Amino acid sequence: MDKPAVPVFAVLGHPNEGKSSVVSTLTEDDSVRISPIPGETTVCRHYPVTIDGRERIRFVDTPGFQQPRKTLEWLTAFQGPPGDMVAAFIAAHADNSDFSHETELFSPLAKGAGIVFVVDGSRPLRRVDILEMEILRLTGLPRMAVINTKEHDRAEFLEDWKHEARKHFNTVRLFDAHRATYAERIDLLESLKHIDPEWQPMLQEVIAAFRSDWQRRTDHAASVISDLLVAAAGHAVTTTCTDESQVDQARTRLEQEYKADIHRFEKSALQEIRKQFKHNLFDVELPAHSIVNEDLFSKKAWRVLGLGQWQLAAAGAAGGGLVGANLDLALAGHSLGAFTAIGGLLGGGSALLGARRATSARVKGLPLGHIKVEVGPVKSDQMLFILLDRALIYFSHVSNWAHSRREQPPPAPASTGRQGITSRWESSFKKEFSRFFAAARKGDWAALVAIKPGVSDILKRTLQALSERKAPVE
């Protein structure tokens, strides 16, 4: 039989063992149908992986075995050339509905596909499993056993599975299809290189293409995040009032508008990151306790991702608050210090600081009798660091979310420690971003152009480290 032009692997196994889940995760295709009902897959379904317009590898989701004992008896009795055995079985049973699953799942093998045999490692080894393994050994094709560890708390059967699988397969891997990160997917592809020396050059090209494509995605995510920070840092909303009695109402409306705008900026950025990682049909469900689920302006978000209380107080004292509400007066005779900053987390008198501060007021030459009220831009870097942390945490989730995982993560207690990724950065990184924030806040585009390469490099390095984790950040 001829070797396919691109590596093709038939994913085989007993019904309801996780074959479709493995295919969905390896191909990053959430359109793969996954059902707890055994026997849902009755025909082969092909799932090519295309990168830069070129098919790089193909996985074939196959039906489960239907008659393993009789199939093994036929193969053992076969007297022809070993290379013709699979095709001969298909020809001999083409009209026999009792073997419809076997003839279907053998069809990609007859064309030279490699074998990925998936078993559920959370249950005991059975006689029928050994029969299926022996069938695949007799084909003589390159083959790997994937022990799908579907339940972490039931590992007592793994040694039996590994011992038996080593007798029948070139390589044996443990793999949790529902929780596999990018790094674990690449590790599995690396293992496929060792099932046959003749496959190594093609698979090395496949892995290189995967890595290059992943780098492109992380680079794009870094660009999206930096653009989000620039937009948020310099954002302000304004209105004018004809007299002082309108100021409080205008200020309240601008607070809400400002918050809504920042939320919109963040949502748009996170959606763009999600799109880069091919989650097209199903939502990526963050753990219920993830800080990304909290409102950006909530006290909890600031407590978990932000500075400590005393640091916040110091920042407020030094910077005059977080987001200023400037009142630019053009009405002679007004008391320029009469109006205070907006309240809550946006105000110079943040609720976290327990104090209120007056904002600056300047004469801007507006028509006599008008007051210009402005909320923003953000005065403190801290809100921008929180926005950055939330984007990094979201990236860690969405980039490592297995495409076969369709359920919401189980509830878990929230961490009592800080979840902020930037809190673990070295001081030089934080200083570089502070310079970046200052330039964005002022709209100093020349400075932004000069600073952005260093900021982008920090972001790319951070995202790369997050994508190489064995478990996503929560």
Coordinates of C-alpha atoms in Angstrom, one line a residue:
M1 CA 0.0 0.0 0.0
D2 CA 1.2 3.5 -0.8
K3 CA 1.9 6.1 2.0
P4 CA -0.4 9.1 1.9
A5 CA 0.9 12.4 0.6
V6 CA 0.3 13.9 4.1
P7 CA 0.3 12.0 7.4
V8 CA -3.1 10.4 7.9
F9 CA -4.0 8.7 11.2
A10 CA -7.1 6.6 11.8
V11 CA -8.3 7.0 15.3
L12 CA -9.8 3.7 16.4
G13 CA -11.1 2.0 19.5
H14 CA -14.1 0.6 21.3
P15 CA -17.3 2.8 21.2
N16 CA -17.5 5.6 23.8
E17 CA -13.8 5.5 24.7
G18 CA -13.0 9.0 23.7
K19 CA -12.0 8.7 20.0
S20 CA -14.0 11.7 18.9
S21 CA -12.7 13.8 21.8
V22 CA -9.1 13.0 20.8
V23 CA -9.8 14.0 17.2
S24 CA -11.5 17.2 18.3
T25 CA -8.6 18.2 20.5
L26 CA -5.8 17.3 18.1
T27 CA -7.4 19.1 15.2
E28 CA -8.7 22.1 17.2
D29 CA -12.1 21.4 15.7
D30 CA -15.1 21.9 18.0
S31 CA -17.5 20.8 15.2
V32 CA -16.5 17.2 15.9
R33 CA -19.6 15.5 17.3
I34 CA -19.1 14.2 20.8
S35 CA -21.8 12.1 22.4
P36 CA -21.9 9.9 25.6
I37 CA -24.1 7.4 23.6
P38 CA -22.0 4.5 22.4
G39 CA -22.0 3.8 18.6
E40 CA -22.8 7.4 17.5
T41 CA -20.0 7.2 14.9
T42 CA -21.0 4.8 12.2
V43 CA -18.9 6.1 9.2
C44 CA -15.4 7.5 8.9
R45 CA -15.2 11.3 9.2
H46 CA -12.1 13.0 7.9
Y47 CA -10.7 16.1 9.8
P48 CA -7.8 17.7 8.0
V49 CA -5.6 20.3 9.7
T50 CA -4.8 23.2 7.4
I51 CA -2.1 25.8 8.1
D52 CA -1.4 28.6 5.7
G53 CA -3.7 27.2 3.1
R54 CA -2.0 23.8 3.1
E55 CA -3.2 20.5 4.6
R56 CA -0.6 19.3 7.0
I57 CA -2.1 16.3 8.7
R58 CA -5.4 14.4 8.7
F59 CA -7.2 12.5 11.4
V60 CA -10.0 10.1 10.7
D61 CA -12.7 9.5 13.3
T62 CA -13.8 5.9 12.9
P63 CA -16.7 3.6 14.2
G64 CA -16.0 1.3 17.1
F65 CA -15.3 -2.4 16.5
Q66 CA -18.5 -4.4 16.1
Q67 CA -17.2 -8.0 15.8
P68 CA -13.6 -8.1 17.2
R69 CA -13.5 -11.8 18.0
K70 CA -14.6 -12.9 14.5
T71 CA -12.5 -10.3 12.8
L72 CA -9.4 -11.5 14.7
E73 CA -10.2 -15.1 13.7
W74 CA -10.4 -14.1 10.0
L75 CA -7.2 -12.1 10.1
T76 CA -5.3 -14.9 11.9
A77 CA -6.4 -17.4 9.2
F78 CA -5.5 -15.1 6.3
Q79 CA -2.9 -16.8 4.0
G80 CA -2.1 -14.0 1.6
P81 CA 0.6 -11.3 1.6
P82 CA 0.5 -9.4 4.9
G83 CA 0.3 -6.1 3.0
D84 CA -2.9 -7.2 1.4
M85 CA -4.7 -8.4 4.5
V86 CA -6.7 -5.3 5.4
A87 CA -7.9 -4.8 1.8
A88 CA -8.8 -8.5 1.5
F89 CA -10.9 -8.3 4.7
I90 CA -12.8 -5.4 3.3
A91 CA -13.5 -7.2 0.0
A92 CA -14.6 -10.4 1.8
H93 CA -17.0 -8.6 4.1
A94 CA -18.3 -5.8 1.9
D95 CA -21.8 -7.1 1.8
N96 CA -22.0 -8.4 5.3
S97 CA -23.8 -5.9 7.6
D98 CA -22.5 -7.7 10.7
F99 CA -19.0 -6.3 9.8
S100 CA -20.1 -2.9 8.6
H101 CA -18.1 -1.1 11.3
E102 CA -15.0 -3.2 10.7
T103 CA -15.0 -2.7 6.9
E104 CA -15.5 1.1 7.5
L105 CA -12.8 1.5 10.1
F106 CA -10.4 -0.6 8.0
S107 CA -10.9 1.6 4.9
P108 CA -8.3 4.3 5.9
L109 CA -5.9 1.6 7.0
A110 CA -6.1 0.0 3.5
K111 CA -4.9 3.3 2.2
G112 CA -1.8 3.4 4.4
A113 CA -3.1 5.4 7.4
G114 CA -1.3 5.1 10.7
I115 CA -3.2 4.0 13.8
V116 CA -4.1 5.9 17.0
F117 CA -5.9 3.4 19.2
V118 CA -7.9 5.1 22.0
V119 CA -8.9 3.4 25.2
D120 CA -10.5 4.6 28.4
G121 CA -7.9 4.2 31.1
S122 CA -10.4 4.8 33.9
R123 CA -12.0 1.3 33.6
P124 CA -10.6 -2.2 33.9
L125 CA -8.9 -3.9 31.0
R126 CA -11.2 -6.5 29.3
R127 CA -10.7 -9.5 27.0
V128 CA -12.3 -7.6 24.1
D129 CA -9.7 -4.8 24.5
I130 CA -6.9 -7.3 24.0
L131 CA -8.7 -8.7 20.9
E132 CA -8.8 -5.2 19.4
M133 CA -5.2 -4.5 20.2
E134 CA -4.2 -7.8 18.5
I135 CA -6.2 -7.0 15.4
L136 CA -4.3 -3.7 15.0
R137 CA -0.9 -5.4 15.7
L138 CA -1.6 -7.9 12.8
T139 CA -2.1 -5.0 10.4
G140 CA 1.6 -4.2 10.7
L141 CA 0.9 -0.5 10.3
P142 CA 2.6 2.2 12.4
R143 CA 0.5 2.5 15.6
M144 CA 0.3 4.3 18.9
A145 CA -2.0 3.6 21.9
V146 CA -3.5 6.6 23.6
I147 CA -4.8 5.9 27.1
N148 CA -7.5 8.5 27.6
T149 CA -7.3 9.4 31.3
K150 CA -10.9 10.5 31.5
E151 CA -11.1 10.4 35.3
H152 CA -8.1 11.6 37.3
D153 CA -9.3 9.9 40.5
R154 CA -9.3 6.4 39.0
A155 CA -5.7 5.6 38.1
E156 CA -5.7 2.0 39.6
F157 CA -6.1 0.5 36.1
L158 CA -3.4 2.4 34.3
E159 CA -0.6 0.0 34.9
D160 CA -2.6 -2.9 33.4
W161 CA -3.4 -0.8 30.4
K162 CA 0.2 0.3 29.9
H163 CA 1.5 -3.2 30.3
E164 CA -0.8 -4.7 27.7
A165 CA -0.6 -1.8 25.3
R166 CA 3.2 -2.1 25.2
K167 CA 2.8 -5.6 23.7
H168 CA 0.9 -4.4 20.7
F169 CA 1.9 -0.8 19.9
N170 CA 5.1 1.1 19.0
T171 CA 4.3 3.9 21.4
V172 CA 2.0 4.3 24.4
R173 CA 0.8 7.7 25.7
L174 CA -1.4 8.9 28.5
F175 CA -3.6 11.8 27.3
D176 CA -6.6 13.6 28.8
A177 CA -8.5 14.7 25.7
H178 CA -10.8 17.1 27.6
R179 CA -8.0 19.0 29.4
A180 CA -5.0 18.7 27.2
T181 CA -3.1 22.0 26.8
Y182 CA -1.3 23.1 23.7
A183 CA 2.0 21.8 25.2
E184 CA 0.5 18.4 25.7
R185 CA -0.9 18.3 22.2
I186 CA 2.5 19.0 20.8
D187 CA 4.0 16.3 23.0
L188 CA 1.5 13.8 21.6
L189 CA 2.5 14.8 18.0
E190 CA 6.1 14.4 19.0
S191 CA 5.4 10.9 20.1
L192 CA 3.8 10.0 16.7
K193 CA 7.3 10.6 15.1
H194 CA 8.5 7.5 16.9
I195 CA 6.0 5.0 15.6
D196 CA 7.9 4.5 12.3
P197 CA 11.2 5.9 11.1
E198 CA 9.8 6.5 7.6
W199 CA 7.1 8.9 9.1
Q200 CA 9.6 11.1 11.0
P201 CA 10.5 13.6 8.2
M202 CA 6.8 14.3 7.4
L203 CA 5.8 14.5 11.0
Q204 CA 8.7 16.8 11.8
E205 CA 7.4 19.2 9.1
V206 CA 3.9 19.0 10.6
I207 CA 5.2 19.8 14.1
A208 CA 7.2 22.7 12.8
A209 CA 4.1 24.1 11.0
F210 CA 2.1 23.7 14.2
R211 CA 4.7 25.6 16.2
S212 CA 5.0 28.4 13.6
D213 CA 1.3 28.8 13.5
W214 CA 1.1 28.9 17.3
Q215 CA 3.7 31.6 17.3
R216 CA 1.8 33.7 14.8
R217 CA -1.3 33.4 17.0
T218 CA 0.5 34.4 20.2
D219 CA 2.1 37.4 18.3
H220 CA -1.3 38.5 17.1
A221 CA -2.7 38.2 20.7
A222 CA 0.1 40.3 21.9
S223 CA -0.8 43.0 19.4
V224 CA -4.5 42.8 20.4
I225 CA -3.6 43.3 24.0
S226 CA -1.3 46.2 23.4
D227 CA -3.9 47.9 21.3
L228 CA -6.4 47.4 24.1
L229 CA -4.1 49.1 26.6
V230 CA -3.5 52.1 24.3
A231 CA -7.2 52.5 23.7
A232 CA -8.0 52.3 27.4
A233 CA -5.2 54.5 28.6
G234 CA -6.1 57.5 26.5
H235 CA -9.9 57.2 26.6
A236 CA -12.0 60.0 27.9
V237 CA -15.6 61.1 27.6
T238 CA -16.8 64.7 27.7
T239 CA -19.9 66.8 27.7
T240 CA -20.8 70.4 28.4
C241 CA -23.3 71.9 30.8
T242 CA -24.9 75.3 30.7
D243 CA -24.9 75.8 34.5
E244 CA -23.6 74.2 37.6
S245 CA -26.8 72.4 38.6
Q246 CA -26.4 70.1 35.6
V247 CA -22.9 68.9 36.6
D248 CA -23.7 66.1 39.0
Q249 CA -26.1 64.5 36.6
A250 CA -23.7 64.9 33.7
R251 CA -20.9 63.5 35.7
T252 CA -22.9 60.4 36.7
R253 CA -23.8 59.7 33.1
L254 CA -20.2 60.1 32.0
E255 CA -19.1 57.6 34.6
Q256 CA -21.4 55.0 33.2
E257 CA -20.4 55.8 29.7
Y258 CA -16.7 55.6 30.5
K259 CA -17.2 52.2 32.2
A260 CA -19.3 50.9 29.3
D261 CA -16.6 52.0 26.8
I262 CA -13.8 50.2 28.7
H263 CA -15.9 47.1 29.0
R264 CA -16.6 47.2 25.3
F265 CA -12.8 47.6 24.5
E266 CA -12.0 44.6 26.7
K267 CA -14.8 42.4 25.3
S268 CA -13.8 43.1 21.7
A269 CA -10.1 42.3 22.5
L270 CA -11.0 39.0 24.3
Q271 CA -13.3 37.9 21.4
E272 CA -10.5 38.5 18.9
I273 CA -8.1 36.4 21.0
R274 CA -10.7 33.7 21.2
K275 CA -11.1 33.7 17.4
Q276 CA -7.4 33.1 17.0
F277 CA -7.7 29.8 18.8
K278 CA -10.5 28.4 16.7
H279 CA -13.3 28.2 19.3
N280 CA -16.1 28.7 16.8
L281 CA -19.1 26.9 18.1
F282 CA -18.8 26.5 21.9
D283 CA -18.1 29.1 24.5
V284 CA -14.9 28.7 26.5
E285 CA -16.2 28.4 30.0
L286 CA -13.8 29.9 32.6
P287 CA -13.9 28.5 36.1
A288 CA -16.6 30.2 38.1
H289 CA -14.1 31.6 40.5
S290 CA -11.9 33.1 37.7
I291 CA -11.2 36.8 38.3
V292 CA -12.0 37.4 34.6
N293 CA -15.6 36.7 35.4
E294 CA -15.7 39.6 37.8
D295 CA -16.6 43.1 36.7
L296 CA -13.5 45.0 35.8
F297 CA -14.4 47.8 38.2
S298 CA -15.4 45.6 41.1
K299 CA -13.6 45.7 44.5
K300 CA -12.8 42.0 44.2
A301 CA -11.0 42.5 40.9
W302 CA -8.9 45.2 42.3
R303 CA -8.2 43.3 45.5
V304 CA -7.2 40.1 43.7
L305 CA -5.3 41.6 40.7
G306 CA -4.4 45.1 42.0
L307 CA -2.1 46.5 44.7
G308 CA -2.6 46.0 48.4
Q309 CA -4.7 48.4 50.4
W310 CA -1.8 50.5 51.6
Q311 CA -0.3 50.6 48.1
L312 CA -3.6 51.7 46.6
A313 CA -3.8 54.5 49.2
A314 CA -0.3 55.6 48.4
A315 CA -1.0 55.6 44.7
G316 CA -4.1 57.6 45.3
A317 CA -2.2 60.1 47.4
A318 CA 0.5 60.5 44.8
G319 CA -1.6 60.5 41.7
G320 CA -4.8 62.2 42.8
G321 CA -6.9 59.2 42.1
L322 CA -7.5 56.7 39.4
V323 CA -9.6 58.3 36.7
G324 CA -10.1 62.0 36.9
A325 CA -13.2 64.0 36.3
N326 CA -12.1 67.4 35.0
L327 CA -14.4 70.3 35.1
D328 CA -13.2 73.0 32.7
L329 CA -15.0 76.2 33.6
A330 CA -15.6 79.2 31.5
L331 CA -18.0 81.0 33.7
A332 CA -16.3 83.8 35.6
G333 CA -16.8 83.9 39.3
H334 CA -17.3 80.2 39.9
S335 CA -15.3 78.5 42.7
L336 CA -12.9 76.3 40.7
G337 CA -12.6 73.8 43.5
A338 CA -16.3 73.3 44.0
F339 CA -16.7 70.0 42.1
T340 CA -15.3 66.6 43.3
A341 CA -14.2 63.6 41.3
I342 CA -16.5 60.8 40.4
G343 CA -17.0 58.1 43.0
G344 CA -16.3 54.4 43.2
L345 CA -13.3 52.9 41.6
L346 CA -13.1 55.6 38.9
G347 CA -12.9 58.5 41.2
G348 CA -10.1 60.4 42.8
G349 CA -11.9 59.4 46.0
S350 CA -12.0 55.7 45.2
A351 CA -14.1 53.5 47.5
L352 CA -11.0 51.4 48.1
L353 CA -9.1 54.4 49.4
G354 CA -11.9 55.6 51.7
A355 CA -11.4 59.2 50.8
R356 CA -12.6 61.8 48.2
R357 CA -10.3 64.1 46.3
A358 CA -11.1 67.2 44.3
T359 CA -10.3 67.2 40.7
S360 CA -8.4 69.8 38.7
A361 CA -10.5 72.6 37.1
R362 CA -9.2 74.6 34.3
V363 CA -10.5 77.4 32.1
K364 CA -10.6 76.2 28.5
G365 CA -12.1 79.2 26.7
L366 CA -15.4 77.7 26.2
P367 CA -18.3 80.0 25.4
L368 CA -19.3 82.1 28.4
G369 CA -21.7 80.3 30.7
H370 CA -20.7 76.7 29.7
I371 CA -18.9 74.0 31.8
K372 CA -17.1 71.2 30.1
V373 CA -17.1 67.9 32.2
E374 CA -14.6 65.2 31.3
V375 CA -14.2 61.7 32.7
G376 CA -10.8 60.2 31.9
P377 CA -8.2 59.5 30.8
V378 CA -7.2 57.0 33.5
K379 CA -4.7 58.6 36.0
S380 CA -3.3 55.5 37.6
D381 CA -1.4 52.7 35.9
Q382 CA -3.1 50.2 38.2
M383 CA -6.4 49.9 36.2
L384 CA -4.3 49.3 33.1
F385 CA -2.3 46.6 34.8
I386 CA -5.6 45.0 35.9
L387 CA -6.9 45.1 32.4
L388 CA -3.6 43.6 31.2
D389 CA -3.8 40.8 33.8
R390 CA -7.3 39.9 32.8
A391 CA -6.3 39.6 29.2
L392 CA -3.3 37.4 30.0
I393 CA -5.5 35.1 32.2
Y394 CA -8.1 34.9 29.4
F395 CA -5.4 34.1 26.9
S396 CA -4.1 31.3 29.1
H397 CA -7.6 29.8 29.3
V398 CA -8.7 30.1 25.7
S399 CA -5.3 29.0 24.2
N400 CA -5.2 25.9 26.3
W401 CA -8.9 25.0 26.3
A402 CA -9.3 21.6 24.6
H403 CA -11.8 21.7 21.7
S404 CA -13.4 18.5 22.9
R405 CA -14.3 20.1 26.3
R406 CA -17.9 21.1 26.2
E407 CA -18.8 21.3 29.9
Q408 CA -18.3 24.1 32.3
P409 CA -15.4 23.5 34.8
P410 CA -16.6 22.3 38.2
P411 CA -16.8 24.8 41.0
A412 CA -13.6 25.3 42.9
P413 CA -12.7 27.5 45.9
A414 CA -11.2 30.8 44.9
S415 CA -7.5 31.3 45.6
T416 CA -6.7 33.5 48.5
G417 CA -3.5 34.7 46.9
R418 CA -3.0 37.2 44.1
Q419 CA -3.9 36.0 40.7
G420 CA -2.2 38.7 38.8
I421 CA 0.4 37.5 36.3
T422 CA 2.1 40.9 36.1
S423 CA 2.7 40.8 39.9
R424 CA 5.3 38.2 39.2
W425 CA 7.1 40.2 36.6
E426 CA 10.5 41.7 37.2
S427 CA 10.5 45.4 38.0
S428 CA 12.0 46.4 34.6
F429 CA 9.0 44.9 32.8
K430 CA 6.6 46.9 35.0
K431 CA 8.6 50.1 34.4
E432 CA 8.5 49.6 30.7
F433 CA 4.8 49.2 30.8
S434 CA 4.4 52.3 33.0
R435 CA 6.3 54.3 30.3
F436 CA 4.0 52.8 27.7
F437 CA 0.9 53.7 29.7
A438 CA 2.1 57.3 30.1
A439 CA 2.8 57.7 26.4
A440 CA -0.7 56.3 25.6
R441 CA -2.4 58.5 28.2
K442 CA -0.9 61.6 26.6
G443 CA -1.4 60.4 23.0
D444 CA 2.4 60.7 22.4
W445 CA 2.6 58.6 19.3
A446 CA 6.3 59.2 18.8
A447 CA 7.0 57.8 22.2
L448 CA 4.6 54.9 21.7
V449 CA 6.4 53.9 18.5
A450 CA 9.7 53.9 20.3
I451 CA 8.4 52.0 23.4
K452 CA 6.1 49.5 21.7
P453 CA 8.8 47.0 20.5
G454 CA 10.0 46.4 24.0
V455 CA 6.4 46.1 25.3
S456 CA 5.6 43.7 22.5
D457 CA 8.6 41.5 23.3
I458 CA 7.5 41.3 27.0
L459 CA 4.0 40.4 26.0
K460 CA 5.1 37.7 23.5
R461 CA 7.4 36.1 26.1
T462 CA 4.7 36.1 28.7
L463 CA 2.1 34.6 26.3
Q464 CA 4.6 32.0 25.1
A465 CA 5.3 30.9 28.7
L466 CA 1.5 30.7 29.4
S467 CA 0.9 28.5 26.3
E468 CA 3.7 26.1 27.4
R469 CA 2.1 25.5 30.8
K470 CA 0.7 22.0 31.5
A471 CA -2.4 23.6 33.0
P472 CA -4.0 27.0 32.3
V473 CA -4.1 29.8 34.7
E474 CA -7.4 30.1 36.6

